[in-house]
Amino acid sequence: MSSQIRILPEHLCNKIAAGEVIERPASVVKELVENSLDAGASEITIEVEKGGRRLIRVIDDGCGMGREDVFLCLERHATSKIASDADLFSLRTLGFRGEALPSIASVSRMTLRSRPADSEAGMELVIEGGDIRRAEACGMAVGTSIEVRDLFFRMPARRKFLRRDETELSHIGDVVTKIALAHPAVQFRLLHQGRKLVDVRRNEDLRSRVTGLLGRSLAGELLAVDCSGAEGRVHGLVGPPQTSRATTGAIYTFVNGRTIRDRVVQHAVMEAYRTLLPKGRYPVVVLFVEIDPAEVDVNVHPTKHEVRFRHQAQVHDFIADAIRKVLGDSSWLLQESPSQNESSPLNPQGPPWRTPAGGEVAERCREGVRESLDRYMQRRTDVAPSVPGCSLIRMPEKEPADNTAEAANGFFSGLRYIGQYHDSYLLCQDGDDLILIDQHAAHERVGYERLRQGWRRGEIERQQLLFPPVMEFSHAEADLVKSHLGHFSELGFELEHFGGNSYVLKAIPQILARDDAETLVRDVVDELGRLGRSSLIDEAVDRVLIRMACHSMVRANQALTPEQVRALMRQLDSIDFNAQCPHGRPVMHRLSLAEVEKFFHRS
Ligand code: ADP
Ligand code: MG
């Protein structure tokens, strides 16, 4: 029998490699920009069209390639970055596999132009599906420009997996953000159809870089970490707990300048915040781990997202301790959100956490005082005092006029209220039965149903904010906000563009506490970012309404007056009730007399 095994032809190998490394336009951007950085570029411009599927062009002012190298770089496993086995364990460059360019070239139409400093002219190569079609000298500045058109042009199966342009663009934005965070000395510009999405100058420090990429207000709040030890060095900026997000999207971690998504590092970060953040919240972290290259293997994953540390546990604890130290040291511990700051609403010094310095800070102080005062006055008249640690509580102020009368004869209103147990449960009697109601779950259900009804009718009640906060977003988030302004408005949030990536939050749903509103807007943006398709908006809306209800309602551990209990009962009767809070927890539980008697051995 003749041999069945054959060595695959080069072009097929390249396509297979492309399958691993090139998943979507953002992967191309990552590979090209990393090459530019390895080439020592100080200015990198990325231009994309149609989310990168029509065009990706990366232009750098790096070292360029000579006449031979422009051909060689398209060969598989051709690299200038390593030469021997030993080099693999002392990597200082982002690339080393020599696979990216041949892979990308094999699945696109590529034009590569490059000129080294010691040459008068550059070389231009036109490649289609991996075949060189044309090669000629060209005039150009020193550096390299690589243009990738029609990604996956002969691969309908791969193309089918691409999402809509906005989603692909947001992945590209994410890649550029991560790389730009790690290289503050380099200028980056990202343009989509000619519109500038990222524009950060060269030679910045990390905080200015974070300002340019993630927004000024956030950057101002981040705490600096810098810790050296036998394990290496951990440095960067971390957010105090109140800047937390609903997703891990704002955790940026780097090992030796490489952006990674590593389990050990991620866990260490979360460990540092363990007691500081509620479940389901994630911090804002921009963290660099510098470690002896011999102590970390980056060659475990083709896209180099994961790494392997030789001493995992030590690295883990080193990172967690470094973060915990700044979180522990810091004044944010004194910092309560104004709503919790019951004791000093009249404090003329303003809230204790802001040292009244420059004009802006002083203004924020005064604002804080005014708002605390407003809230304080309002709370005195309409709500029960909150328990420390709970967020601001707003009892629904008005009954819906239309169904109150009918509601008054409903099941809940008909119950005989016995009293409150543990400030959390309402005990009632229905005929012979004992009814236990979870007040928090009940309020959530009421809030959710009302929001949903309001949303369906297109009339979620809003409150205009007296001091509308300016919210800054990353460019990707700002894009989401922009394309979903209508949805925000339907949900009761009025956002108005304020230049750059900023929006003013002018109105919020009536049902929300002011402090929770900004967090919620960010959560909604995160949520929208996670969902690629707009057809999923309706599903998202439901989750947002649930979250809004959760943010707005009476928590457990709150004493309620009998009037408040009666109001709650009427509200429960006024909604389409299925005895579950929107999280699926039960709202009430019924114990029959027989059950109670059985328990006491009386039958
Ligand atoms: P790797 O980066 O793993 O070496 P690539 O396929 O990405 O593999 O690139 C192959 C080689 O082409 C690099 O090693 C480098 O010598 C050269 N090269 C690629 N991009 C550039 C660039 N922008 N400027 C200068 N040289 C480049
Ligand atoms: Mg490379």
XYZ file of C-alpha atoms and ligand atoms in Angstrom:
631
model
C 0.000 0.000 0.000
C 1.357 3.351 -0.940
C 1.831 6.029 1.660
C -1.321 7.881 2.717
C 0.418 10.622 4.628
C 1.601 13.752 2.862
C 3.246 16.978 3.881
C 0.765 19.796 3.454
C 1.581 22.528 0.961
C 2.740 25.837 2.345
C -0.374 27.837 1.447
C -2.571 25.331 3.248
C -0.374 25.521 6.359
C -0.778 29.270 6.317
C -4.528 29.015 6.135
C -4.546 26.584 9.015
C -2.364 28.915 11.044
C -4.674 31.800 10.118
C -7.536 29.798 11.574
C -5.788 29.831 14.923
C -4.393 33.324 15.001
C -6.806 35.336 12.880
C -10.270 35.067 14.267
C -11.602 38.478 13.269
C -10.469 41.923 12.100
C -9.343 42.786 15.628
C -6.827 39.911 15.522
C -5.285 41.407 12.384
C -5.023 44.784 14.073
C -3.378 43.184 17.087
C -0.758 41.348 15.035
C 0.072 44.312 12.827
C 0.288 46.806 15.665
C 2.444 44.440 17.697
C 4.794 44.149 14.732
C 4.977 47.941 14.547
C 5.875 48.099 18.229
C 8.504 45.402 17.805
C 9.891 47.513 14.967
C 10.407 50.352 17.433
C 7.699 52.624 16.073
C 6.849 55.805 17.956
C 3.761 56.656 15.908
C 1.183 54.121 14.819
C -1.924 54.923 12.831
C -4.677 52.392 12.332
C -7.353 53.059 9.752
C -10.322 50.768 9.350
C -13.409 50.634 7.201
C -16.598 48.680 7.787
C -15.480 47.337 11.131
C -12.230 46.186 9.530
C -13.785 43.714 7.137
C -13.293 46.003 4.152
C -10.002 47.586 5.160
C -7.403 47.586 7.896
C -4.356 49.774 7.340
C -1.567 50.056 9.886
C 1.130 52.643 9.275
C 4.210 52.956 11.457
C 7.471 54.857 11.603
C 9.460 51.850 12.778
C 12.678 50.381 11.421
C 11.115 49.139 8.194
C 12.273 46.146 6.148
C 14.866 45.880 3.416
C 14.282 44.474 -0.080
C 14.876 40.874 0.932
C 13.034 41.025 4.180
C 9.789 42.181 2.617
C 9.692 38.854 0.797
C 11.012 36.831 3.686
C 8.471 38.159 6.167
C 5.750 36.418 4.176
C 7.374 33.034 4.603
C 6.079 30.868 7.362
C 8.232 30.779 10.486
C 10.296 33.684 9.228
C 11.125 36.035 12.044
C 13.815 38.481 12.994
C 12.967 38.129 16.658
C 14.409 34.833 17.780
C 17.227 32.698 16.522
C 17.688 29.897 19.018
C 15.849 27.795 21.596
C 17.261 29.886 24.379
C 15.723 33.068 22.948
C 12.298 31.576 23.524
C 12.831 31.933 27.247
C 14.098 35.487 27.241
C 11.567 37.111 24.957
C 11.462 40.871 24.911
C 9.386 41.241 21.749
C 5.652 40.826 21.283
C 6.007 38.523 18.290
C 8.280 35.578 17.753
C 6.343 32.874 15.932
C 6.763 34.318 12.468
C 3.233 33.294 11.579
C 1.167 36.440 11.536
C 2.058 38.012 8.217
C 1.899 34.821 6.118
C -1.389 33.894 7.837
C -3.008 37.265 7.227
C -1.692 37.390 3.669
C -3.201 33.985 2.946
C -6.740 35.087 3.833
C -6.881 38.614 2.412
C -5.711 41.001 -0.272
C -2.639 42.616 1.212
C -0.480 45.522 0.172
C 2.772 45.733 2.075
C 5.062 48.721 1.782
C 8.236 49.129 3.760
C 11.381 51.214 3.764
C 14.335 50.985 6.156
C 16.290 54.070 7.166
C 19.330 53.139 5.063
C 17.399 52.965 1.828
C 16.266 55.748 -0.475
C 13.115 53.977 -1.567
C 10.660 51.471 -0.237
C 9.344 48.205 -1.671
C 5.713 47.561 -2.395
C 4.264 44.067 -2.570
C 0.741 43.227 -3.620
C -0.400 39.834 -2.389
C -3.687 38.090 -3.010
C -4.651 35.030 -0.994
C -0.985 34.453 -0.220
C 0.304 34.778 -3.829
C 2.580 37.681 -4.622
C 1.051 39.469 -7.623
C 3.331 42.454 -7.930
C 6.565 43.770 -6.387
C 8.114 47.129 -7.137
C 10.037 50.020 -5.638
C 8.005 52.893 -4.235
C 8.563 56.264 -2.661
C 7.618 56.463 1.013
C 8.759 57.630 4.447
C 10.841 55.294 6.594
C 8.637 52.705 8.198
C 6.014 50.189 7.199
C 2.457 50.353 5.968
C 0.358 47.231 5.711
C -3.048 47.284 4.138
C -5.378 44.326 4.550
C -8.507 44.348 2.409
C -11.424 41.942 2.222
C -10.485 39.713 5.106
C -11.561 36.073 4.547
C -12.461 36.972 0.965
C -12.447 33.412 -0.286
C -13.681 31.926 2.937
C -17.437 32.460 3.249
C -17.512 30.140 6.249
C -15.128 32.338 8.196
C -16.850 35.503 7.046
C -20.137 34.214 8.345
C -18.771 34.233 11.868
C -18.051 37.924 11.783
C -20.529 40.091 13.670
C -21.951 43.396 12.559
C -19.519 46.248 11.891
C -20.101 47.973 15.232
C -19.211 44.823 17.125
C -16.082 44.169 15.093
C -15.122 47.794 15.544
C -15.594 47.588 19.275
C -13.242 44.583 19.370
C -10.708 46.610 17.421
C -11.156 49.524 19.812
C -10.567 47.147 22.678
C -7.369 45.771 21.167
C -6.030 49.253 20.471
C -6.979 50.432 23.962
C -5.128 47.544 25.559
C -2.014 47.983 23.475
C -2.038 51.754 23.903
C -2.334 51.383 27.681
C 0.778 49.249 27.676
C 2.813 51.671 25.517
C 2.320 55.202 26.789
C 5.473 56.350 24.990
C 3.955 55.633 21.583
C 1.397 57.719 19.721
C -1.696 55.822 18.601
C -4.463 56.903 16.315
C -7.455 54.805 15.345
C -9.774 56.000 12.615
C -12.973 54.386 11.426
C -14.198 55.617 8.056
C -12.079 58.698 8.679
C -13.593 59.368 12.119
C -11.041 59.528 14.948
C -11.812 57.074 17.721
C -8.511 57.037 19.541
C -5.920 59.778 19.480
C -3.258 59.670 22.160
C 0.054 61.476 21.992
C 3.520 60.062 22.495
C 5.520 60.197 25.733
C 2.595 60.253 28.110
C 2.561 58.941 31.649
C 0.125 56.166 32.477
C -2.472 58.405 34.079
C -2.670 60.737 31.077
C -2.853 57.711 28.849
C -5.738 56.328 30.897
C -7.390 59.750 30.721
C -7.136 59.718 26.940
C -8.446 56.189 26.614
C -10.888 55.628 29.453
C -12.023 59.110 30.394
C -10.885 61.914 32.651
C -13.216 61.448 35.593
C -12.302 57.799 35.990
C -8.580 58.420 35.598
C -8.740 60.981 38.391
C -10.110 58.454 40.820
C -7.685 55.615 40.208
C -5.088 54.792 42.833
C -1.455 54.182 41.941
C 0.067 50.773 42.679
C 3.793 50.204 42.575
C 5.353 47.332 44.371
C 8.676 45.589 43.806
C 9.844 42.355 45.324
C 11.758 39.190 44.654
C 8.964 38.148 42.268
C 9.332 41.253 40.116
C 7.324 44.430 39.943
C 3.616 45.179 39.899
C 2.543 48.674 38.974
C -0.381 50.537 37.490
C -3.655 52.111 38.486
C -6.573 50.511 40.289
C -10.069 51.804 40.933
C -11.491 52.295 44.406
C -14.534 50.075 44.982
C -17.097 52.736 44.046
C -15.830 52.764 40.454
C -16.742 49.119 39.975
C -18.360 47.768 36.803
C -20.819 45.040 35.962
C -18.328 43.149 33.772
C -14.645 42.295 33.745
C -14.251 44.585 30.709
C -12.318 47.230 32.613
C -9.713 44.855 34.024
C -6.618 45.413 31.896
C -3.690 43.222 32.864
C -0.300 42.956 31.248
C 2.629 40.663 31.779
C 5.918 42.027 30.496
C 4.057 44.500 28.328
C 1.883 41.863 26.738
C -1.855 42.095 27.213
C -3.073 38.874 28.730
C -6.238 37.331 30.063
C -4.736 35.032 32.582
C -6.589 33.053 35.198
C -3.952 33.490 37.872
C -3.666 37.241 37.408
C -7.432 37.687 37.167
C -7.948 35.703 40.312
C -5.324 37.695 42.162
C -7.061 40.932 41.206
C -10.457 39.692 42.347
C -8.906 38.340 45.520
C -7.618 41.816 46.382
C -11.148 43.201 46.072
C -12.834 40.222 47.663
C -14.436 41.870 50.642
C -14.741 45.251 48.985
C -17.059 44.554 46.083
C -20.480 42.948 46.092
C -20.986 39.796 44.106
C -21.198 40.420 40.380
C -19.183 43.649 40.458
C -15.711 44.000 38.971
C -13.035 46.596 39.504
C -11.364 48.974 37.092
C -7.735 47.871 36.952
C -4.810 48.737 34.682
C -2.021 46.565 35.980
C 1.432 45.700 34.737
C 3.309 42.705 36.005
C 7.003 42.785 35.187
C 8.676 39.499 35.740
C 11.910 37.830 34.696
C 11.127 36.367 31.247
C 12.669 33.108 32.419
C 9.913 32.874 35.045
C 7.042 33.035 32.586
C 6.202 31.077 29.472
C 4.254 33.066 26.897
C 4.384 30.343 24.299
C 1.338 28.459 25.558
C -1.288 29.957 23.295
C -1.102 30.993 19.630
C -2.599 34.414 20.287
C -0.454 34.659 23.432
C -3.418 35.632 25.620
C -2.465 33.179 28.291
C 0.825 32.736 30.014
C 2.252 30.210 32.417
C 4.126 31.301 35.500
C 6.767 29.063 36.917
C 5.808 30.065 40.461
C 2.087 30.610 40.172
C 1.207 30.906 43.825
C 3.923 33.441 44.614
C 3.009 35.596 41.636
C -0.649 35.391 42.621
C -0.046 36.549 46.172
C 2.428 39.191 45.104
C -0.187 40.775 42.836
C -3.047 40.487 45.315
C -0.965 41.959 48.138
C 0.232 44.869 46.024
C -3.333 45.885 45.174
C -4.726 45.218 48.605
C -2.040 47.419 50.076
C -3.145 50.528 48.165
C -6.794 49.784 48.682
C -6.133 49.385 52.380
C -3.946 52.464 52.664
C -6.249 54.699 50.840
C -8.576 57.379 51.841
C -11.424 55.853 49.904
C -12.058 53.852 53.048
C -13.315 57.060 54.610
C -15.318 57.659 51.571
C -18.943 56.774 51.745
C -21.232 57.604 48.944
C -23.190 60.747 49.845
C -26.383 58.785 50.300
C -24.819 56.840 53.126
C -23.316 59.878 54.622
C -26.246 60.578 56.859
C -24.316 62.104 59.658
C -22.924 65.083 57.840
C -25.331 66.390 55.280
C -24.922 69.842 56.695
C -21.174 69.711 57.045
C -19.994 72.944 55.425
C -16.622 71.379 54.704
C -18.335 69.148 52.243
C -18.069 65.413 52.247
C -14.950 64.297 54.118
C -13.332 62.551 51.189
C -12.765 65.534 49.016
C -10.108 67.930 50.137
C -11.402 71.261 48.926
C -8.570 72.245 46.634
C -8.848 73.716 43.138
C -11.960 75.273 41.668
C -13.406 72.116 40.219
C -12.994 70.170 43.410
C -14.472 72.962 45.496
C -17.429 73.135 43.149
C -17.929 69.403 43.445
C -17.854 69.778 47.209
C -20.544 72.412 47.218
C -22.564 70.347 44.837
C -22.179 67.343 47.102
C -23.391 69.314 50.085
C -26.354 70.740 48.243
C -27.372 67.336 47.024
C -26.938 65.695 50.382
C -29.054 68.427 51.831
C -31.771 68.026 49.228
C -31.786 64.342 49.733
C -31.806 64.659 53.454
C -34.784 66.987 53.394
C -36.614 64.783 51.007
C -35.927 61.656 52.935
C -37.201 63.158 56.130
C -40.581 63.561 54.527
C -41.041 60.472 52.459
C -38.991 57.513 53.528
C -37.950 55.570 56.493
C -34.339 56.034 57.561
C -31.946 53.711 55.851
C -29.599 51.354 57.538
C -25.917 52.155 57.161
C -24.524 50.208 54.264
C -27.766 50.229 52.350
C -28.133 52.452 49.396
C -30.620 55.267 49.263
C -34.127 54.060 49.557
C -37.002 55.565 47.734
C -40.465 54.439 48.499
C -42.743 54.874 45.532
C -44.298 58.236 46.101
C -47.617 58.071 44.320
C -50.102 55.333 43.818
C -51.103 54.815 40.235
C -54.493 56.518 40.300
C -56.158 54.124 37.826
C -56.042 50.863 39.731
C -55.890 51.902 43.371
C -59.571 51.433 43.984
C -59.625 47.951 42.579
C -56.362 47.171 44.278
C -57.833 48.051 47.664
C -59.968 44.905 47.443
C -57.108 42.710 46.325
C -55.543 39.737 48.040
C -52.684 41.555 49.718
C -54.748 44.518 50.866
C -57.193 42.057 52.379
C -54.553 40.448 54.590
C -54.497 41.196 58.289
C -51.048 42.639 59.016
C -49.567 41.226 62.211
C -46.141 42.813 62.242
C -42.641 42.863 60.894
C -40.130 40.171 61.680
C -36.427 40.982 61.713
C -37.074 44.201 59.797
C -37.221 42.055 56.683
C -40.376 39.947 56.612
C -43.991 40.916 56.933
C -46.207 38.557 58.885
C -49.868 38.533 57.884
C -52.934 36.398 58.348
C -55.195 35.196 55.566
C -58.203 33.410 57.040
C -56.539 30.696 59.117
C -53.236 30.789 57.260
C -50.033 32.568 58.162
C -48.524 34.521 55.261
C -44.846 35.499 55.244
C -43.824 38.187 52.785
C -40.230 39.029 51.898
C -40.455 42.825 51.775
C -37.409 43.299 49.596
C -38.542 40.771 47.028
C -42.036 42.272 47.106
C -40.749 45.761 46.440
C -38.549 44.571 43.659
C -41.469 42.863 42.024
C -43.592 45.990 42.307
C -40.842 48.198 40.970
C -40.099 45.889 38.104
C -43.721 45.523 37.032
C -44.274 49.249 37.147
C -41.147 49.921 35.181
C -42.166 47.381 32.630
C -45.658 48.792 32.289
C -44.199 52.280 32.027
C -41.684 51.145 29.460
C -44.344 49.431 27.359
C -46.422 52.571 27.330
C -43.303 54.587 26.584
C -43.727 56.586 29.747
C -41.175 55.756 32.374
C -41.384 58.682 34.746
C -38.192 60.712 34.948
C -36.629 63.175 37.280
C -34.520 65.998 35.874
C -31.235 66.263 37.733
C -30.451 69.586 39.285
C -26.725 68.977 38.892
C -26.396 66.735 35.878
C -23.172 64.803 36.100
C -20.862 64.565 33.095
C -20.055 60.937 32.378
C -16.967 60.014 30.466
C -16.669 56.846 28.500
C -14.048 55.025 26.508
C -14.510 55.517 22.789
C -16.064 52.072 22.419
C -18.532 52.784 25.203
C -19.272 56.239 23.807
C -20.086 54.614 20.494
C -22.524 52.293 22.215
C -24.118 55.165 24.090
C -24.474 57.092 20.861
C -26.106 54.277 18.973
C -28.455 53.466 21.839
C -29.514 56.956 22.924
C -33.064 56.083 21.950
C -33.078 53.003 24.146
C -31.678 54.953 27.067
C -34.392 57.504 26.615
C -37.079 54.827 26.580
C -35.653 53.588 29.852
C -35.913 57.042 31.402
C -32.293 58.155 31.041
C -31.694 61.403 29.232
C -28.126 61.571 27.979
C -26.802 64.426 25.946
C -23.520 64.502 24.060
C -20.983 66.720 25.762
C -18.064 66.628 23.354
C -15.502 63.877 22.868
C -16.531 60.726 24.663
C -18.525 62.553 27.337
C -22.243 62.658 27.940
C -24.275 64.665 30.435
C -26.819 62.679 32.380
C -29.711 65.127 32.481
C -32.553 62.965 33.694
C -32.929 59.569 35.285
C -35.911 57.321 35.976
C -38.018 58.650 38.845
C -37.686 55.364 40.611
C -33.899 55.506 40.850
C -31.736 57.031 43.497
C -29.414 59.622 42.019
C -26.274 57.827 43.193
C -27.230 54.544 41.670
C -28.055 56.102 38.335
C -24.550 56.594 37.004
C -23.560 53.099 37.998
C -26.623 51.821 36.259
C -25.918 53.724 33.058
C -22.458 52.164 33.018
C -23.936 48.746 33.649
C -26.347 49.190 30.767
C -23.483 50.196 28.506
C -21.534 47.119 29.596
C -24.591 45.020 28.932
C -25.040 46.531 25.469
C -21.361 45.968 24.789
C -21.737 42.323 25.585
C -24.729 41.814 23.320
C -23.688 42.097 19.746
C -27.007 42.323 17.990
C -29.611 44.974 18.398
C -32.405 42.417 18.179
C -31.342 41.387 21.640
C -32.182 44.811 22.990
C -35.576 43.706 24.183
C -33.988 41.004 26.264
C -31.475 43.476 27.568
C -34.225 45.886 28.493
C -35.775 43.289 30.714
C -32.504 42.726 32.511
C -32.024 46.462 32.861
C -35.498 46.875 34.321
C -34.761 44.140 36.806
C -31.571 45.866 37.770
C -33.310 49.206 38.050
C -35.925 47.691 40.297
C -33.199 46.185 42.395
C -31.377 49.496 42.699
C -34.449 51.412 43.694
C -36.348 49.375 46.171
C -36.591 48.794 49.854
C -33.866 46.471 51.005
C -34.124 43.865 53.643
C -33.375 45.105 57.142
C -35.548 48.137 57.061
C -38.232 49.003 59.538
C -41.502 49.858 57.796
C -44.364 51.829 59.278
C -47.848 50.264 59.052
C -48.720 52.923 56.440
C -45.790 51.857 54.329
C -46.813 48.236 54.651
C -50.375 49.086 53.567
C -49.012 51.010 50.594
C -46.846 48.063 49.642
C -49.816 45.695 49.854
C -51.876 47.926 47.577
C -49.027 48.057 45.133
C -48.682 44.285 45.167
C -52.359 44.038 44.324
C -52.025 46.501 41.490
C -49.537 44.441 39.508
C -49.786 41.308 37.496
C -48.429 39.152 40.218
C -46.870 35.754 40.008
C -45.382 35.493 43.471
C -41.778 35.776 42.398
C -39.374 38.644 42.655
C -37.744 39.354 39.302
C -34.681 37.395 40.391
C -36.949 34.417 40.749
C -36.967 34.376 44.535
C -40.386 33.838 46.068
C -42.172 36.914 47.388
C -44.448 35.121 49.818
C -44.833 31.889 51.647
C -48.029 30.470 53.100
C -48.207 28.292 56.192
C -51.564 26.699 56.856
C -52.937 26.411 60.363
C -52.629 22.653 59.982
C -48.908 22.965 59.249
C -48.357 25.185 62.237
C -50.356 22.831 64.443
C -48.500 19.837 63.156
C -45.247 21.553 64.015
C -46.427 21.961 67.610
C -47.786 18.415 67.703
C -51.382 19.592 68.046
C -53.744 17.940 65.658
P 6.780 37.683 14.228
O 6.235 39.004 14.638
O 6.323 36.578 15.121
O 8.251 37.702 14.015
P 5.329 38.171 11.814
O 4.809 37.275 10.776
O 4.335 39.001 12.526
O 6.152 37.297 12.836
O 6.408 39.107 11.164
C 7.531 38.518 10.486
C 8.709 39.456 10.464
O 8.431 40.557 9.618
C 9.057 40.061 11.803
O 9.891 39.215 12.563
C 9.749 41.352 11.402
O 11.105 41.122 11.140
C 9.078 41.702 10.083
N 8.047 42.746 10.262
C 6.709 42.548 10.347
N 6.061 43.726 10.510
C 6.995 44.694 10.537
C 6.948 46.130 10.681
N 5.801 46.793 10.848
N 8.128 46.794 10.659
C 9.303 46.137 10.506
N 9.393 44.803 10.364
C 8.270 44.059 10.375
Mg 4.270 39.532 14.614
